[in-house]
PDB file of C-alpha atoms and ligand atoms in Angstrom:
ATOM      1  CA  MET A 145     118.047  80.496 148.332  1.00 90.00           C
ATOM      2  CA  LYS A 146     119.019  79.442 144.826  1.00 94.00           C
ATOM      3  CA  THR A 147     117.947  81.383 141.766  1.00 96.00           C
ATOM      4  CA  ILE A 148     116.794  79.921 138.481  1.00 98.00           C
ATOM      5  CA  LEU A 149     116.590  82.067 135.379  1.00 98.00           C
ATOM      6  CA  ILE A 150     113.963  81.176 132.784  1.00 98.00           C
ATOM      7  CA  MET A 151     115.209  82.445 129.426  1.00 98.00           C
ATOM      8  CA  ASN A 152     113.151  82.553 126.273  1.00 98.00           C
ATOM      9  CA  GLY A 153     114.440  83.503 122.875  1.00 98.00           C
ATOM     10  CA  PRO A 154     112.892  84.806 119.659  1.00 98.00           C
ATOM     11  CA  ASN A 155     109.188  84.465 118.910  1.00 98.00           C
ATOM     12  CA  LEU A 156     108.410  82.949 122.291  1.00 98.00           C
ATOM     13  CA  SER A 157     106.881  86.315 123.212  1.00 97.00           C
ATOM     14  CA  MET A 158     104.235  85.406 120.640  1.00 97.00           C
ATOM     15  CA  LEU A 159     103.060  82.249 122.381  1.00 97.00           C
ATOM     16  CA  GLY A 160      99.291  82.157 122.182  1.00 94.00           C
ATOM     17  CA  LYS A 161      99.515  83.309 118.588  1.00 95.00           C
ATOM     18  CA  ARG A 162     101.884  80.586 117.329  1.00 95.00           C
ATOM     19  CA  ASP A 163     100.795  77.222 115.954  1.00 92.00           C
ATOM     20  CA  PRO A 164      98.958  75.566 118.892  1.00 93.00           C
ATOM     21  CA  LYS A 165      99.765  72.141 117.478  1.00 94.00           C
ATOM     22  CA  HIS A 166     103.419  72.703 118.440  1.00 93.00           C
ATOM     23  CA  TYR A 167     103.233  75.372 121.122  1.00 96.00           C
ATOM     24  CA  GLY A 168      99.862  75.052 122.861  1.00 93.00           C
ATOM     25  CA  SER A 169      97.500  77.950 123.417  1.00 93.00           C
ATOM     26  CA  GLY A 170      99.025  79.585 126.517  1.00 96.00           C
ATOM     27  CA  THR A 171     100.894  82.883 126.438  1.00 97.00           C
ATOM     28  CA  LEU A 172     104.439  83.619 127.571  1.00 98.00           C
ATOM     29  CA  ALA A 173     102.992  85.142 130.758  1.00 97.00           C
ATOM     30  CA  ASP A 174     101.143  81.868 131.449  1.00 97.00           C
ATOM     31  CA  LEU A 175     104.359  79.947 130.945  1.00 98.00           C
ATOM     32  CA  GLU A 176     106.347  82.276 133.191  1.00 97.00           C
ATOM     33  CA  ASN A 177     103.663  82.150 135.882  1.00 97.00           C
ATOM     34  CA  ALA A 178     103.772  78.348 135.812  1.00 97.00           C
ATOM     35  CA  CYS A 179     107.548  78.539 136.324  1.00 98.00           C
ATOM     36  CA  ILE A 180     107.175  81.061 139.154  1.00 97.00           C
ATOM     37  CA  ASN A 181     104.674  78.763 140.880  1.00 96.00           C
ATOM     38  CA  LYS A 182     106.995  75.805 140.354  1.00 96.00           C
ATOM     39  CA  GLY A 183     109.759  77.882 141.955  1.00 96.00           C
ATOM     40  CA  ILE A 184     107.611  78.370 145.055  1.00 94.00           C
ATOM     41  CA  GLU A 185     107.074  74.605 145.203  1.00 93.00           C
ATOM     42  CA  LEU A 186     110.796  73.901 144.810  1.00 94.00           C
ATOM     43  CA  GLY A 187     111.878  76.664 147.197  1.00 92.00           C
ATOM     44  CA  VAL A 188     113.896  78.567 144.610  1.00 95.00           C
ATOM     45  CA  LYS A 189     113.728  82.114 143.358  1.00 95.00           C
ATOM     46  CA  VAL A 190     112.674  82.446 139.724  1.00 97.00           C
ATOM     47  CA  LEU A 191     113.609  85.246 137.350  1.00 97.00           C
ATOM     48  CA  CYS A 192     112.315  85.426 133.797  1.00 98.00           C
ATOM     49  CA  PHE A 193     113.820  86.975 130.699  1.00 98.00           C
ATOM     50  CA  GLN A 194     112.766  87.000 127.065  1.00 98.00           C
ATOM     51  CA  SER A 195     114.318  88.627 124.060  1.00 98.00           C
ATOM     52  CA  GLU A 196     114.094  88.403 120.309  1.00 98.00           C
ATOM     53  CA  SER A 197     117.719  89.435 120.087  1.00 97.00           C
ATOM     54  CA  GLU A 198     120.727  87.159 120.071  1.00 98.00           C
ATOM     55  CA  SER A 199     122.949  89.838 121.616  1.00 97.00           C
ATOM     56  CA  ALA A 200     120.526  90.498 124.472  1.00 96.00           C
ATOM     57  CA  LEU A 201     120.365  86.787 125.229  1.00 98.00           C
ATOM     58  CA  ILE A 202     124.145  86.555 125.213  1.00 97.00           C
ATOM     59  CA  ARG A 203     124.469  89.586 127.474  1.00 95.00           C
ATOM     60  CA  LYS A 204     121.943  88.070 129.867  1.00 97.00           C
ATOM     61  CA  LEU A 205     123.962  84.855 129.978  1.00 97.00           C
ATOM     62  CA  HIS A 206     127.110  86.858 130.759  1.00 95.00           C
ATOM     63  CA  THR A 207     125.508  88.913 133.523  1.00 94.00           C
ATOM     64  CA  SER A 208     124.109  85.769 135.100  1.00 94.00           C
ATOM     65  CA  MET A 209     127.581  84.788 136.243  1.00 94.00           C
ATOM     66  CA  GLY A 210     127.789  84.861 140.014  1.00 89.00           C
ATOM     67  CA  VAL A 211     124.115  85.811 140.290  1.00 92.00           C
ATOM     68  CA  ILE A 212     122.169  82.868 138.871  1.00 96.00           C
ATOM     69  CA  ASP A 213     122.490  79.235 139.952  1.00 96.00           C
ATOM     70  CA  GLY A 214     120.748  77.495 137.075  1.00 98.00           C
ATOM     71  CA  ILE A 215     119.216  78.418 133.740  1.00 98.00           C
ATOM     72  CA  VAL A 216     116.318  76.995 131.759  1.00 98.00           C
ATOM     73  CA  LEU A 217     116.867  78.119 128.196  1.00 98.00           C
ATOM     74  CA  ASN A 218     114.558  77.952 125.231  1.00 98.00           C
ATOM     75  CA  ALA A 219     116.706  79.651 122.616  1.00 98.00           C
ATOM     76  CA  GLY A 220     113.964  79.279 119.980  1.00 98.00           C
ATOM     77  CA  ALA A 221     115.334  79.129 116.447  1.00 98.00           C
ATOM     78  CA  TYR A 222     118.804  80.218 117.683  1.00 98.00           C
ATOM     79  CA  THR A 223     119.054  76.677 119.065  1.00 98.00           C
ATOM     80  CA  HIS A 224     119.689  75.443 115.577  1.00 98.00           C
ATOM     81  CA  TYR A 225     122.469  77.787 114.499  1.00 98.00           C
ATOM     82  CA  SER A 226     123.763  80.247 117.101  1.00 98.00           C
ATOM     83  CA  ILE A 227     127.364  79.356 117.844  1.00 98.00           C
ATOM     84  CA  ALA A 228     127.564  82.677 119.731  1.00 98.00           C
ATOM     85  CA  ILE A 229     124.909  81.527 122.217  1.00 98.00           C
ATOM     86  CA  ARG A 230     126.634  78.170 122.444  1.00 98.00           C
ATOM     87  CA  ASP A 231     129.945  79.882 123.326  1.00 98.00           C
ATOM     88  CA  ALA A 232     128.256  82.041 125.964  1.00 97.00           C
ATOM     89  CA  ILE A 233     126.680  78.985 127.624  1.00 98.00           C
ATOM     90  CA  GLU A 234     130.040  77.263 127.633  1.00 97.00           C
ATOM     91  CA  LEU A 235     131.889  80.129 129.269  1.00 95.00           C
ATOM     92  CA  ILE A 236     129.472  81.045 132.066  1.00 95.00           C
ATOM     93  CA  LYS A 237     129.864  77.725 133.903  1.00 92.00           C
ATOM     94  CA  ILE A 238     126.271  77.777 135.095  1.00 96.00           C
ATOM     95  CA  PRO A 239     124.194  74.643 134.522  1.00 97.00           C
ATOM     96  CA  VAL A 240     121.876  75.325 131.590  1.00 98.00           C
ATOM     97  CA  VAL A 241     119.014  73.005 130.658  1.00 98.00           C
ATOM     98  CA  GLU A 242     117.957  73.363 127.025  1.00 98.00           C
ATOM     99  CA  VAL A 243     114.185  73.172 126.654  1.00 98.00           C
ATOM    100  CA  HIS A 244     111.657  73.166 123.837  1.00 98.00           C
ATOM    101  CA  LEU A 245     107.902  73.206 123.944  1.00 98.00           C
ATOM    102  CA  SER A 246     107.640  71.118 120.793  1.00 97.00           C
ATOM    103  CA  ASP A 247     109.458  67.904 120.027  1.00 96.00           C
ATOM    104  CA  ILE A 248     112.282  69.235 117.858  1.00 97.00           C
ATOM    105  CA  HIS A 249     113.252  65.677 116.900  1.00 95.00           C
ATOM    106  CA  ASN A 250     109.916  65.024 115.272  1.00 94.00           C
ATOM    107  CA  ARG A 251     109.552  68.117 113.159  1.00 94.00           C
ATOM    108  CA  GLU A 252     111.343  69.550 110.123  1.00 94.00           C
ATOM    109  CA  ASP A 253     114.906  68.245 109.609  1.00 94.00           C
ATOM    110  CA  PHE A 254     116.458  71.650 110.268  1.00 95.00           C
ATOM    111  CA  ARG A 255     115.068  71.562 113.820  1.00 96.00           C
ATOM    112  CA  ASN A 256     116.636  68.193 114.643  1.00 94.00           C
ATOM    113  CA  ARG A 257     120.029  69.722 115.196  1.00 96.00           C
ATOM    114  CA  SER A 258     120.821  71.722 118.307  1.00 98.00           C
ATOM    115  CA  VAL A 259     124.186  73.488 118.363  1.00 98.00           C
ATOM    116  CA  ILE A 260     123.807  74.194 122.083  1.00 98.00           C
ATOM    117  CA  GLU A 261     122.968  70.673 123.175  1.00 97.00           C
ATOM    118  CA  ASP A 262     126.438  69.529 124.166  1.00 97.00           C
ATOM    119  CA  VAL A 263     127.212  72.609 126.284  1.00 98.00           C
ATOM    120  CA  CYS A 264     123.913  72.243 128.139  1.00 98.00           C
ATOM    121  CA  VAL A 265     123.583  69.765 130.989  1.00 97.00           C
ATOM    122  CA  GLU A 266     120.433  68.288 129.476  1.00 97.00           C
ATOM    123  CA  GLN A 267     117.902  68.746 126.704  1.00 98.00           C
ATOM    124  CA  ILE A 268     114.162  68.419 127.401  1.00 97.00           C
ATOM    125  CA  SER A 269     111.905  68.680 124.394  1.00 97.00           C
ATOM    126  CA  GLY A 270     108.292  68.089 123.477  1.00 96.00           C
ATOM    127  CA  LEU A 271     106.586  68.322 126.866  1.00 96.00           C
ATOM    128  CA  GLY A 272     105.050  71.759 126.344  1.00 97.00           C
ATOM    129  CA  VAL A 273     105.229  73.924 129.478  1.00 97.00           C
ATOM    130  CA  ASN A 274     106.224  70.797 131.387  1.00 97.00           C
ATOM    131  CA  SER A 275     109.593  70.878 129.583  1.00 97.00           C
ATOM    132  CA  TYR A 276     110.364  73.963 131.667  1.00 98.00           C
ATOM    133  CA  LEU A 277     108.981  72.544 134.902  1.00 98.00           C
ATOM    134  CA  VAL A 278     110.877  69.271 134.545  1.00 98.00           C
ATOM    135  CA  ALA A 279     114.019  71.272 133.715  1.00 98.00           C
ATOM    136  CA  MET A 280     113.590  73.237 136.943  1.00 98.00           C
ATOM    137  CA  GLU A 281     113.243  69.987 138.878  1.00 97.00           C
ATOM    138  CA  ARG A 282     116.374  68.590 137.252  1.00 97.00           C
ATOM    139  CA  LEU A 283     118.324  71.740 138.106  1.00 97.00           C
ATOM    140  CA  CYS A 284     117.238  71.513 141.748  1.00 96.00           C
ATOM    141  CA  ASP A 285     117.670  67.772 142.128  1.00 93.00           C
ATOM    142  CA  THR A 286     120.915  67.348 140.267  1.00 93.00           C
ATOM    143  CA  TYR A 287     122.745  70.236 138.702  1.00 95.00           C
ATOM    144  CA  MET A 288     122.625  73.035 141.270  1.00 92.00           C
ATOM    145  CA  LYS A 289     123.578  70.797 144.198  1.00 72.00           C
ATOM    146  CA  ASP A 290     127.242  71.807 144.251  1.00 60.00           C
ATOM    147  CA  HIS A 291     126.668  75.507 143.806  1.00 49.00           C
ATOM    148  CA  GLU A 292     126.396  76.540 147.433  1.00 52.00           C
ATOM    149  CA  GLU A 293     125.963  80.092 148.612  1.00 53.00           C
ATOM    150  CA  GLU A 294     129.357  80.180 150.365  1.00 56.00           C
ATOM    151  CA  SER A 295     130.985  82.434 147.770  1.00 62.00           C
ATOM    152  CA  LYS A 296     128.305  85.098 148.028  1.00 68.00           C
ATOM    153  CA  ASP A 297     128.564  87.903 150.547  1.00 77.00           C
ATOM    154  CA  CYS A 298     125.697  90.030 151.883  1.00 82.00           C
ATOM    155  CA  THR A 299     126.095  92.634 149.137  1.00 80.00           C
ATOM    156  CA  ASP A 300     125.680  89.942 146.465  1.00 78.00           C
ATOM    157  CA  LEU A 301     122.676  88.505 148.221  1.00 79.00           C
ATOM    158  CA  LEU A 302     121.067  91.925 148.662  1.00 83.00           C
ATOM    159  CA  GLY A 303     121.691  92.691 144.986  1.00 85.00           C
ATOM    160  CA  GLU A 304     120.037  89.436 143.985  1.00 78.00           C
ATOM    161  CA  GLU A 305     116.997  90.126 146.129  1.00 84.00           C
ATOM    162  CA  ARG A 306     116.657  93.564 144.519  1.00 86.00           C
ATOM    163  CA  ILE A 307     116.947  92.109 141.038  1.00 84.00           C
ATOM    164  CA  ALA A 308     114.208  89.630 141.920  1.00 81.00           C
ATOM    165  CA  ILE A 309     111.990  92.389 143.301  1.00 86.00           C
ATOM    166  CA  ASP A 310     112.533  94.567 140.230  1.00 87.00           C
ATOM    167  CA  ALA A 311     111.530  91.696 137.952  1.00 82.00           C
ATOM    168  CA  LEU A 312     108.456  90.924 140.036  1.00 85.00           C
ATOM    169  CA  ASP A 313     107.466  94.610 140.212  1.00 91.00           C
ATOM    170  CA  LYS A 314     107.618  94.762 136.434  1.00 87.00           C
ATOM    171  CA  GLU A 315     105.289  91.802 136.215  1.00 85.00           C
ATOM    172  CA  LEU A 316     102.985  93.145 138.912  1.00 92.00           C
ATOM    173  CA  LEU A 317     102.647  96.466 137.119  1.00 95.00           C
ATOM    174  CA  MET A 318     101.857  94.767 133.813  1.00 92.00           C
ATOM    175  CA  LEU A 319      99.209  92.637 135.534  1.00 94.00           C
ATOM    176  CA  TRP A 320      97.796  95.635 137.364  1.00 96.00           C
ATOM    177  CA  GLN A 321      97.571  97.546 134.091  1.00 96.00           C
ATOM    178  CA  ARG A 322      95.729  94.631 132.473  1.00 94.00           C
ATOM    179  CA  ARG A 323      93.345  94.519 135.443  1.00 96.00           C
ATOM    180  CA  MET A 324      92.766  98.261 135.181  1.00 96.00           C
ATOM    181  CA  LYS A 325      91.690  97.926 131.557  1.00 96.00           C
ATOM    182  CA  HIS A 326      89.007  95.434 132.581  1.00 96.00           C
ATOM    183  CA  VAL A 327      87.926  97.775 135.354  1.00 95.00           C
ATOM    184  CA  GLU A 328      87.560 100.560 132.774  1.00 95.00           C
ATOM    185  CA  ARG A 329      85.520  98.307 130.505  1.00 95.00           C
ATOM    186  CA  ILE A 330      83.237  97.393 133.394  1.00 94.00           C
ATOM    187  CA  ALA A 331      82.750 101.079 134.216  1.00 93.00           C
ATOM    188  CA  LYS A 332      81.777 101.788 130.602  1.00 93.00           C
ATOM    189  CA  ILE A 333      79.363  98.846 130.446  1.00 94.00           C
ATOM    190  CA  LYS A 334      77.728  99.888 133.715  1.00 92.00           C
ATOM    191  CA  MET A 335      77.431 103.492 132.554  1.00 92.00           C
ATOM    192  CA  GLU A 336      75.668 102.278 129.430  1.00 93.00           C
ATOM    193  CA  MET A 337      73.373 100.137 131.557  1.00 93.00           C
ATOM    194  CA  GLY A 338      72.802 103.104 133.875  1.00 90.00           C
ATOM    195  CA  THR A 339      73.710 101.047 136.948  1.00 88.00           C
ATOM    196  CA  GLU A 340      75.936 101.745 139.923  1.00 82.00           C
ATOM    197  CA  THR A 341      79.620 100.784 139.407  1.00 75.00           C
ATOM    198  CA  TYR A 342      80.257  99.998 143.056  1.00 76.00           C
ATOM    199  CA  ALA A 343      79.414  96.379 143.923  1.00 83.00           C
ATOM    200  CA  PRO A 344      80.056  95.616 147.613  1.00 88.00           C
ATOM    201  CA  SER A 345      79.237  91.894 147.296  1.00 91.00           C
ATOM    202  CA  ARG A 346      81.792  91.565 144.489  1.00 92.00           C
ATOM    203  CA  GLU A 347      84.398  93.287 146.675  1.00 94.00           C
ATOM    204  CA  GLN A 348      83.708  90.811 149.459  1.00 95.00           C
ATOM    205  CA  GLU A 349      84.128  87.940 146.999  1.00 96.00           C
ATOM    206  CA  ILE A 350      87.495  89.348 145.836  1.00 96.00           C
ATOM    207  CA  LEU A 351      88.701  89.715 149.413  1.00 97.00           C
ATOM    208  CA  GLU A 352      87.771  86.128 150.232  1.00 96.00           C
ATOM    209  CA  LYS A 353      89.622  84.896 147.167  1.00 95.00           C
ATOM    210  CA  ALA A 354      92.648  86.983 148.198  1.00 96.00           C
ATOM    211  CA  ALA A 355      92.774  85.369 151.619  1.00 95.00           C
ATOM    212  CA  ASN A 356      92.334  81.878 150.181  1.00 93.00           C
ATOM    213  CA  GLY A 357      94.780  82.379 147.321  1.00 89.00           C
ATOM    214  CA  VAL A 358      97.920  82.858 149.398  1.00 86.00           C
ATOM    215  CA  GLU A 359      99.761  81.090 152.178  1.00 85.00           C
ATOM    216  CA  LYS A 360      98.012  81.481 155.518  1.00 88.00           C
ATOM    217  CA  GLN A 361     100.518  83.940 156.987  1.00 90.00           C
ATOM    218  CA  TYR A 362      99.843  86.399 154.135  1.00 94.00           C
ATOM    219  CA  ALA A 363      96.019  86.159 154.150  1.00 95.00           C
ATOM    220  CA  GLU A 364      95.359  89.434 155.983  1.00 97.00           C
ATOM    221  CA  LEU A 365      98.034  91.357 154.080  1.00 97.00           C
ATOM    222  CA  ALA A 366      96.722  89.974 150.776  1.00 97.00           C
ATOM    223  CA  GLN A 367      93.323  91.406 151.673  1.00 98.00           C
ATOM    224  CA  ASP A 368      94.865  94.800 152.428  1.00 98.00           C
ATOM    225  CA  PHE A 369      96.669  94.619 149.101  1.00 98.00           C
ATOM    226  CA  MET A 370      93.446  93.857 147.224  1.00 97.00           C
ATOM    227  CA  LYS A 371      91.616  96.622 149.133  1.00 97.00           C
ATOM    228  CA  GLU A 372      94.192  99.088 147.857  1.00 98.00           C
ATOM    229  CA  ILE A 373      93.881  97.750 144.312  1.00 97.00           C
ATOM    230  CA  MET A 374      90.111  98.082 144.521  1.00 96.00           C
ATOM    231  CA  ARG A 375      90.437 101.605 145.915  1.00 96.00           C
ATOM    232  CA  LEU A 376      92.524 102.562 142.884  1.00 97.00           C
ATOM    233  CA  SER A 377      90.020 100.879 140.578  1.00 96.00           C
ATOM    234  CA  LYS A 378      87.162 102.856 142.110  1.00 94.00           C
ATOM    235  CA  GLU A 379      89.174 106.045 141.774  1.00 95.00           C
ATOM    236  CA  ARG A 380      89.689 105.321 138.071  1.00 95.00           C
ATOM    237  CA  GLN A 381      86.010 104.485 137.592  1.00 93.00           C
ATOM    238  CA  THR A 382      85.014 107.750 139.259  1.00 92.00           C
ATOM    239  CA  GLN A 383      87.414 109.632 136.972  1.00 94.00           C
ATOM    240  CA  LEU A 384      85.770 107.982 133.962  1.00 92.00           C
ATOM    241  CA  ARG A 385      82.266 108.800 135.208  1.00 89.00           C
ATOM    242  CA  ASN A 386      83.228 112.446 135.807  1.00 90.00           C
ATOM    243  CA  VAL A 387      84.751 112.754 132.341  1.00 87.00           C
ATOM    244  CA  THR A 388      81.607 111.254 130.781  1.00 81.00           C
ATOM    245  CA  ASN A 389      79.305 113.535 132.817  1.00 80.00           C
ATOM    246  CA  GLU A 390      81.313 116.587 131.775  1.00 81.00           C
ATOM    247  CA  GLU A 391      81.068 115.679 128.069  1.00 75.00           C
TER     248      GLU A 391
HETATM  249  C1  DQA B 292     111.180  75.844 119.950  1.00 94.25           C
HETATM  250  C2  DQA B 292     111.525  75.008 118.710  1.00 94.25           C
HETATM  251  C3  DQA B 292     112.342  75.811 117.730  1.00 94.25           C
HETATM  252  O1  DQA B 292     112.645  75.023 116.589  1.00 94.25           O
HETATM  253  C4  DQA B 292     111.538  77.011 117.253  1.00 94.25           C
HETATM  254  O2  DQA B 292     112.313  77.789 116.369  1.00 94.25           O
HETATM  255  C5  DQA B 292     111.006  77.820 118.381  1.00 94.25           C
HETATM  256  C6  DQA B 292     110.493  77.149 119.573  1.00 94.25           C
HETATM  257  C7  DQA B 292     110.227  75.097 120.913  1.00 94.25           C
HETATM  258  O3  DQA B 292     110.077  75.560 122.030  1.00 94.25           O
HETATM  259  O4  DQA B 292     109.621  74.108 120.532  1.00 94.25           O
HETATM  260  O5  DQA B 292     110.883  79.030 118.280  1.00 94.25           O
HETATM  261  O6  DQA B 292     112.375  76.122 120.641  1.00 94.25           O
END
């Protein structure tokens, strides 16, 4: 399976807070999730990386050699002046599609120029999140065709799978933490209302959504997964209740 790396540069971590006229209202997590879903559709593995730092982006480009088959890069403002990023793209010999959420050709003059454009296989600009999704399609349809797996041995492949799992675990934990904060808020609201936290009908609803939200072969496992998440949520809510009762 091929791997596409979605790379975002400076200030793209602040999507959702940046000017919606140019960047829309979604967050970076929304954007990355859309790319991950697109990856499922295209049958490719998707890894995501964001940094504010030029050196981190360059290092990521370097360490992609031999591991990544295609890159979708929004270098943010570095697009317009980073010769160092340009040189890194040139040397890694991985197809890189330059993307921008906004239409850089119809904004301030200083955004018209991209110093990375001619070392990238293509530039896609102004389609919002779709710039990334179209770039992924272009990589799959055209630019990654020649990069077959033949040069990779089992150790490489295993390493890649582990990298993918580590990245996904990171995301899962962040999402789980966000979910937990809502669970805590619900517990507090219910304590104030003096009602029971446990809601069996709600649990049933969540389990149904879990089964319907994944491919058929994962339905039962997805329910087990959600049961475990709900068990942990209940445990946390009980902790909160006990702390409040003790106070
Ligand atoms: C951007 C355009 C750049 O000019 C700007 O500095 C960004 C985002 C875009 O996605 O539209 O940070 O790359």
